[in-house]
Tab-separated table of C-alpha atoms in Angstrom:
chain	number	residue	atom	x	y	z
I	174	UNK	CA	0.000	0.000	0.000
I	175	UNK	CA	1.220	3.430	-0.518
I	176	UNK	CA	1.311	6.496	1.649
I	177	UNK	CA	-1.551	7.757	-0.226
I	178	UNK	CA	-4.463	4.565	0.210
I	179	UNK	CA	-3.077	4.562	4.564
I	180	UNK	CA	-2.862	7.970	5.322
I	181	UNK	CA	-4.268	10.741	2.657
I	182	UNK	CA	-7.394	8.373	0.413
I	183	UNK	CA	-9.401	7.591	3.274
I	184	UNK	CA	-10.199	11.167	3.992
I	185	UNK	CA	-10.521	11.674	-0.038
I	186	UNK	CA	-12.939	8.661	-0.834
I	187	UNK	CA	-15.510	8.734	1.933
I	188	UNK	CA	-17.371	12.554	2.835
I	189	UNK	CA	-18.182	10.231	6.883
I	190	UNK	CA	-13.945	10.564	7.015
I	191	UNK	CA	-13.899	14.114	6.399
I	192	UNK	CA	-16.474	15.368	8.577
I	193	UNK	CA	-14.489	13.181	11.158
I	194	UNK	CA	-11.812	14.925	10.644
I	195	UNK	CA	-13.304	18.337	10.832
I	196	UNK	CA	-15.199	18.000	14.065
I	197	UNK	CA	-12.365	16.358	15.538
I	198	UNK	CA	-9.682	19.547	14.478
I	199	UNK	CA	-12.339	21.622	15.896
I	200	UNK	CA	-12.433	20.201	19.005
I	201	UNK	CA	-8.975	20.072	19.479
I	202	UNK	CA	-8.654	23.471	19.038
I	203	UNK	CA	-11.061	24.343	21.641
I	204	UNK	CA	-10.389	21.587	23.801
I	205	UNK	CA	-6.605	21.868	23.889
I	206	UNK	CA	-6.202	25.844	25.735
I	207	UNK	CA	-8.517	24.915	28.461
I	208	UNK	CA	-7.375	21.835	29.156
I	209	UNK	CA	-3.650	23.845	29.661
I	210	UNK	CA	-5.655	25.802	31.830
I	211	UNK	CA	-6.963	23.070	33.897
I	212	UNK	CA	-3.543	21.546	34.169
I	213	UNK	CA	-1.984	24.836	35.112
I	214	UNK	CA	-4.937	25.392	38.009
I	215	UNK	CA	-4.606	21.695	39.039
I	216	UNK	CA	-8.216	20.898	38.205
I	217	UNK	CA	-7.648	18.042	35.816
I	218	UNK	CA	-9.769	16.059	38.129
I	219	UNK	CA	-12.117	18.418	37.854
I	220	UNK	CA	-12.400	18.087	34.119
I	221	UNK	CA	-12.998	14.557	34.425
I	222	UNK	CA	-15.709	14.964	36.937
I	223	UNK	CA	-17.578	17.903	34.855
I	224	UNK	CA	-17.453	15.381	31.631
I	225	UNK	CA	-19.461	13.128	33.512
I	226	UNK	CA	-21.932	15.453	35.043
I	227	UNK	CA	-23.255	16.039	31.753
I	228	UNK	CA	-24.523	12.935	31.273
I	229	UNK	CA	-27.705	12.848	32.959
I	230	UNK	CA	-28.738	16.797	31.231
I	231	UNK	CA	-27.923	14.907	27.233
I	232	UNK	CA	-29.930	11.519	28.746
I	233	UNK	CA	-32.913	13.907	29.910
I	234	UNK	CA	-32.912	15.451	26.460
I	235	UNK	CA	-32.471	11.864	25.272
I	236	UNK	CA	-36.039	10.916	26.894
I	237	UNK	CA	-37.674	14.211	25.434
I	238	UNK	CA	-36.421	14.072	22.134
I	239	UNK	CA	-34.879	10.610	20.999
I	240	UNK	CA	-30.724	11.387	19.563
I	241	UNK	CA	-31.730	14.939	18.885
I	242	UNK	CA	-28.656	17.399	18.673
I	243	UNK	CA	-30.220	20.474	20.343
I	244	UNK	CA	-31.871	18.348	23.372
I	245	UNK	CA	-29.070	16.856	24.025
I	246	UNK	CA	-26.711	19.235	23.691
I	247	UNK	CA	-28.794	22.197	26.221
I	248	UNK	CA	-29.025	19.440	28.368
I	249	UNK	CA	-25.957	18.596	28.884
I	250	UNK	CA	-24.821	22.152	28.993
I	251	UNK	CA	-28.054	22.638	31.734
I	252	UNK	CA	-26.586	19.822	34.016
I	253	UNK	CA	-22.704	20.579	34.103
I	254	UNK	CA	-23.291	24.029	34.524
I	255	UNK	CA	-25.585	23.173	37.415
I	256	UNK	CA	-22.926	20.672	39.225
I	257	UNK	CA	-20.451	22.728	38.722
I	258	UNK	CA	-22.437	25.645	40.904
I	259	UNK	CA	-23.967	23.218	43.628
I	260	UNK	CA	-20.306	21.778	43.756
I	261	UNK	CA	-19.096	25.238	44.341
I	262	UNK	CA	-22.222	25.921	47.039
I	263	UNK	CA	-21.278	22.968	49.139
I	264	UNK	CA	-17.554	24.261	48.872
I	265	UNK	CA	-18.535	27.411	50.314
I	266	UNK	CA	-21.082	25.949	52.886
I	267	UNK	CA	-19.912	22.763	54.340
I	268	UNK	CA	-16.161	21.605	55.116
I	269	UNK	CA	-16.162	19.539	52.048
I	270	UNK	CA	-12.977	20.610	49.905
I	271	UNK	CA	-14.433	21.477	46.088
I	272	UNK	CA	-12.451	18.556	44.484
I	273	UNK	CA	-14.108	16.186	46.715
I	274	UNK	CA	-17.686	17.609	45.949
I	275	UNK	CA	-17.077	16.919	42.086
I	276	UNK	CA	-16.491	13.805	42.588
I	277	UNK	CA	-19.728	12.939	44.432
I	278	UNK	CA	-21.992	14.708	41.808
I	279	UNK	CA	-19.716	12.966	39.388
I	280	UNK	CA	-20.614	9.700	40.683
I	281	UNK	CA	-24.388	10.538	41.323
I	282	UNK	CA	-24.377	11.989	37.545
I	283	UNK	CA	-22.697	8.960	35.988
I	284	UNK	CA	-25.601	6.228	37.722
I	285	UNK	CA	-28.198	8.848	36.956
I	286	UNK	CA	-27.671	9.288	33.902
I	287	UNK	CA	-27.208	5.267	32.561
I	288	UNK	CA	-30.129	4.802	34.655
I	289	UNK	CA	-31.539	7.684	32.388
I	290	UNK	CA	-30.971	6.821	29.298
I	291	UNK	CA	-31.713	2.500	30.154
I	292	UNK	CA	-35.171	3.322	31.055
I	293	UNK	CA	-36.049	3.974	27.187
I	294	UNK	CA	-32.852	3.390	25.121
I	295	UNK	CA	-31.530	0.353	23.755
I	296	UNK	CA	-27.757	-0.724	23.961
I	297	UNK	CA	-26.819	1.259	20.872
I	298	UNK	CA	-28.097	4.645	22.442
I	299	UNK	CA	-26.646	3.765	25.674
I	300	UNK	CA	-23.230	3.638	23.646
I	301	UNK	CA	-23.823	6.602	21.595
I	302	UNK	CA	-24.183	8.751	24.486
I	303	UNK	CA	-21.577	7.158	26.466
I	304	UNK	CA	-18.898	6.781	23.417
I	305	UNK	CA	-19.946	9.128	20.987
I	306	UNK	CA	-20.444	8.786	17.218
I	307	UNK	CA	-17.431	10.726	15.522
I	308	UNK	CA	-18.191	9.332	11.847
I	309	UNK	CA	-21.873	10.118	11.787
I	310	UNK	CA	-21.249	13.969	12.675
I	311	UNK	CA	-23.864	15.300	10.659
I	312	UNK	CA	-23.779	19.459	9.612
I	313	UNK	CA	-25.231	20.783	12.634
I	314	UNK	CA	-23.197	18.706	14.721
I	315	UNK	CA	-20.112	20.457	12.734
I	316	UNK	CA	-21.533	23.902	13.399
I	317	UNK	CA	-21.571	22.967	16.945
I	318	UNK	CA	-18.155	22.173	17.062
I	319	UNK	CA	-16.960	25.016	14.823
I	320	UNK	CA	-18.792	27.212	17.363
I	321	UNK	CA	-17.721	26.251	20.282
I	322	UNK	CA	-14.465	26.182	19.139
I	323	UNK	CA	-14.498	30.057	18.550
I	324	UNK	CA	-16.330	31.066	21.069
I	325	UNK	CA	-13.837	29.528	23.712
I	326	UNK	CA	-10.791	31.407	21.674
I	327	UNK	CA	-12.506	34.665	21.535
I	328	UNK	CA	-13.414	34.376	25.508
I	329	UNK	CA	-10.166	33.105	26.468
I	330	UNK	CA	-8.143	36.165	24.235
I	331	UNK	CA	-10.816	38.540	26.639
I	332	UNK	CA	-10.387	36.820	30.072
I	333	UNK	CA	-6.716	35.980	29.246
I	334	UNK	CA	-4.721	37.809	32.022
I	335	UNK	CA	-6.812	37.033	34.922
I	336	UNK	CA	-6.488	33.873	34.258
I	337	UNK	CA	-2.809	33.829	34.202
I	338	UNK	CA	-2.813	35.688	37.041
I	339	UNK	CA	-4.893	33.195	39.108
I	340	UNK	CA	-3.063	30.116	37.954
I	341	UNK	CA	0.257	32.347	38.922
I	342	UNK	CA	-0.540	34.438	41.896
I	343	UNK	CA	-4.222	34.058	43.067
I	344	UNK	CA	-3.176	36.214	45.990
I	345	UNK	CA	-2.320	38.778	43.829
I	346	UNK	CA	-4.861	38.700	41.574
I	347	UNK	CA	-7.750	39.625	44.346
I	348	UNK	CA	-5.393	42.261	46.306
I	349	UNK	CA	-5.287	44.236	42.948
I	350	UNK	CA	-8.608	43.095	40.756
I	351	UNK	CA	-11.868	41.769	41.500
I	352	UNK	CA	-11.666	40.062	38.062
I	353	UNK	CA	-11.083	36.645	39.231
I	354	UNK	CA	-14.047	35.437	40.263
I	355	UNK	CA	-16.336	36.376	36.937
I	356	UNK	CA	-12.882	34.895	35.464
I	357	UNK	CA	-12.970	31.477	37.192
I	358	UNK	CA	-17.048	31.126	36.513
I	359	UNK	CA	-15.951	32.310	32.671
I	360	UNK	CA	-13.745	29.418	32.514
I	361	UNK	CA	-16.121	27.000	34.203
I	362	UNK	CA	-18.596	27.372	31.369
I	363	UNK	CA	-16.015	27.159	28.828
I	364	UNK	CA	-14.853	24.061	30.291
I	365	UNK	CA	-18.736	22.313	30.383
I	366	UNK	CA	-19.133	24.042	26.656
I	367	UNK	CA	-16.495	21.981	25.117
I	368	UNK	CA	-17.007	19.175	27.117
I	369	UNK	CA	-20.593	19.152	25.675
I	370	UNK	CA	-19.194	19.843	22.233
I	371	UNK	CA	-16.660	16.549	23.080
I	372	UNK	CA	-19.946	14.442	24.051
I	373	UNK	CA	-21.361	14.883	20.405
I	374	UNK	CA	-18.157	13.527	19.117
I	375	UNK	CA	-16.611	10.687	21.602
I	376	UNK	CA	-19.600	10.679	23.969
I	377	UNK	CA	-19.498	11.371	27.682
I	378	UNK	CA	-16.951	9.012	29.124
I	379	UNK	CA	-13.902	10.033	26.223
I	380	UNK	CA	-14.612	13.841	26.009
I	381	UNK	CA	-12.617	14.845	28.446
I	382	UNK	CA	-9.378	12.612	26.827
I	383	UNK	CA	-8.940	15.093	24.068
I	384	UNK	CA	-9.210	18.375	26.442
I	385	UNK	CA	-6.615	16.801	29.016
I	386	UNK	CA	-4.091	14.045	27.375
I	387	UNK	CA	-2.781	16.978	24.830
I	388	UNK	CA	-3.295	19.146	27.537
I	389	UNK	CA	-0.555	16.710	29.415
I	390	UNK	CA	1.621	16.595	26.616
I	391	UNK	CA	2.051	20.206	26.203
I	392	UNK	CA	5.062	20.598	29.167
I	393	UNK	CA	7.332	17.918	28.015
I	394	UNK	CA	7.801	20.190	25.130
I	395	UNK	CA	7.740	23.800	26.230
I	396	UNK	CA	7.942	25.845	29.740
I	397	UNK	CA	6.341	29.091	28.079
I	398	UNK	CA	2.421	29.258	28.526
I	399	UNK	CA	1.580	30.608	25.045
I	400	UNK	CA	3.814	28.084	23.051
I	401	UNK	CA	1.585	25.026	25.566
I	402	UNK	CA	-1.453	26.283	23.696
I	403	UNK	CA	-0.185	25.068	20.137
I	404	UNK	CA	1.525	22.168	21.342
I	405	UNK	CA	-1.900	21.229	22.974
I	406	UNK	CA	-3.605	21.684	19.506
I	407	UNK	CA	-0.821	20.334	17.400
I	408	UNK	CA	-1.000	16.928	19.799
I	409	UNK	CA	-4.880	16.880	19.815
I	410	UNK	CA	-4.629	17.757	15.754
I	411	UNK	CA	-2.227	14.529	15.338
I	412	UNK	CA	-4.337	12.152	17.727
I	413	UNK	CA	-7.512	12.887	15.592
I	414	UNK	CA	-6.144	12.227	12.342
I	415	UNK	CA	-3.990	9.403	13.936
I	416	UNK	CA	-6.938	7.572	15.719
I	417	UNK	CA	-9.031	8.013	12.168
I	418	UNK	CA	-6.760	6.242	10.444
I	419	UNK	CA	-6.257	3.546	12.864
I	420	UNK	CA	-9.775	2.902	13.653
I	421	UNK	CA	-10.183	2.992	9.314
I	422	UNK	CA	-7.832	0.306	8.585
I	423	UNK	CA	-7.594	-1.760	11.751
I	424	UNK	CA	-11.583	-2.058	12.266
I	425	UNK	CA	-11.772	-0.625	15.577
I	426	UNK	CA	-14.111	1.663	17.926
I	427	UNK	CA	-13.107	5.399	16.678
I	428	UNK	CA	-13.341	7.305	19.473
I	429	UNK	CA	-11.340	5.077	21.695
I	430	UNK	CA	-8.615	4.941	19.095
I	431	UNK	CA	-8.508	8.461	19.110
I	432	UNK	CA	-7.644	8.799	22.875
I	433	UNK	CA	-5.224	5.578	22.745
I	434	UNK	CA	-3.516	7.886	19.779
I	435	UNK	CA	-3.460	10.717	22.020
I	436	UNK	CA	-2.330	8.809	25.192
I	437	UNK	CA	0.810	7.545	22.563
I	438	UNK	CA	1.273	10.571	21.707
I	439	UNK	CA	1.630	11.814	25.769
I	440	UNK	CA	3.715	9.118	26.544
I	441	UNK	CA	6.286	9.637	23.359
I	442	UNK	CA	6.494	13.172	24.981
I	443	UNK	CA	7.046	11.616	28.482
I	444	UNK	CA	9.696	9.936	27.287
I	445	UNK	CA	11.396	12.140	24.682
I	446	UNK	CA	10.234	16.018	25.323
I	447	UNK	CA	12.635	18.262	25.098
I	448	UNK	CA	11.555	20.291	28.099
I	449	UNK	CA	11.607	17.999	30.684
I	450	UNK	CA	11.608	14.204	29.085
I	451	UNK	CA	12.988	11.260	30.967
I	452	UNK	CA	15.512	10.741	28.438
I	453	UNK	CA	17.379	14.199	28.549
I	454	UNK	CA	16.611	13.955	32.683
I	455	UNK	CA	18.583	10.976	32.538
I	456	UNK	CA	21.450	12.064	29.866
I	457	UNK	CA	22.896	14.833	32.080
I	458	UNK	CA	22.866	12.371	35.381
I	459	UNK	CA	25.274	9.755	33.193
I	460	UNK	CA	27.723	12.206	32.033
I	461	UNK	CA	27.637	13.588	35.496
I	462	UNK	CA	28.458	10.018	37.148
I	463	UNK	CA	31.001	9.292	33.797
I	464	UNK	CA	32.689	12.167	34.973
């Protein structure tokens, strides 16, 4: 076979390839600047926990309207927004710490929500909204994407500095601006609004792999914060195509091979990252003992 029928006919031949690989760049490039924002306010957790809390919003909309985009999708974005506020009230009003909260609702969201979607659904739906459909993203489901995906860059150029700010100084931040509180509940919606744009693609459980694994990858190759948010798109970019291409020719579950092509991906930069990679930790420590 020739580097044209692995890597560049698939996405020639078949339109369900192409609109793949369209929603899937699109996510990525939402997807990939707040995860580096997560990871920089040590609330990758937290991501994980939100993707989940979604689930029982897109299963009510589920119930009303069958697989219907728009149901889904404002119910999904209903329910994460609300965790994430009653996670933040029981932060504020009990001695539960907020990371711990999450993780109940997550928990209570996740049974709620298969219980949801069981009571009417068959198997198939119950693995559509769990694992997404990524090759039978139809035109609204790319507008979605395409959507999302600007409206996080646009917010995140706007609420840019406090956000640096709080992941650098947080003390700072309130002694000389009041910003970082709208800031933090800016961020929290942008977090549930790709997440919900991630649910349309690799369904509930996988969304959050393609905000945080590039998201991961991102220090091993640069200390700077602006260069993390290309190297979180590039990696997310290259898993998508990647994990199209595997799950083409070897038969298997797309959106799964996606996240296993991102998780490669992560731990190729583990090992040889430039900026922190355990082979040039190790290099230096030889020639210091050789010496």
């Amino acid at each position: 076979m020739t580097f044209y029928d692995v890597v560049i006919g698939p996405f020639v031949e078949f339109d369900f390839m192409r609109r793949a690989l369209i929603g899937s760049l699109a996510l990525s490039l939402g997807a990939g600047p707040v995860g580096v924002f997560l990871m920089l306010r040590r609330m990758s957790l937290a991501g994980d926990a939100m993707a989940h809390a979604i689930l029982p919003g897109a299963a009510a909309g589920f119930l009303v309207a069958g697989l219907s985009l728009p149901a889904m999708t404002l119910g999904g974005l209903v329910a994460g927004v609300s965790v994430a506020l009653l996670a933040g009230l029981v932060t504020r009003m009990t001695v539960l710490k907020e990371d711990a909260a999450l993780a109940a609702f997550y928990l209570l969201s996740l049974a709620l929500g298969v219980t949801m979607v069981s009571l009417r659904g068959s198997n198939v739906d119950l693995l559509h909204v769990l694992f997404g459909s990524v090759l039978a993203l139809d035109d609204d489901a790319l507008l979605l994407l395409a959507g999302v995906a600007t409206v996080t860059l646009v917010t995140l150029a706007l609420v840019y500095r406090p956000l640096v700010l709080e992941c650098v100084d947080p003390g700072f931040l309130a002694s000389v601006s009041r910003a970082g509180g709208p800031a933090h509940l800016i961020f929290l919606g942008l977090v549930v609004l790709n997440l919900v744009a991630g649910f349309q693609a690799l369904g509930t459980l996988l969304a959050v792999g393609v905000m945080m694994l590039p998201a991961a990858t991102a220090p091993f190759w640069t200390q700077r914060l602006a260069p993390m948010f290309g190297v979180a798109v590039a990696a997310g970019a290259l898993a998508s195509v990647a994990g199209l291409l595997g799950s083409y020719h070897a038969g298997v579950p797309t959106g799964p091979a996606i996240i296993l092509a991102a998780g490669v991906v992560y731990l190729l930069s583990m090992a040889f990252g430039p900026a922190g990679g355990l082979v040039w930790r190790l290099v230096p420590a030889r020639r210091h003992r050789a010496a």
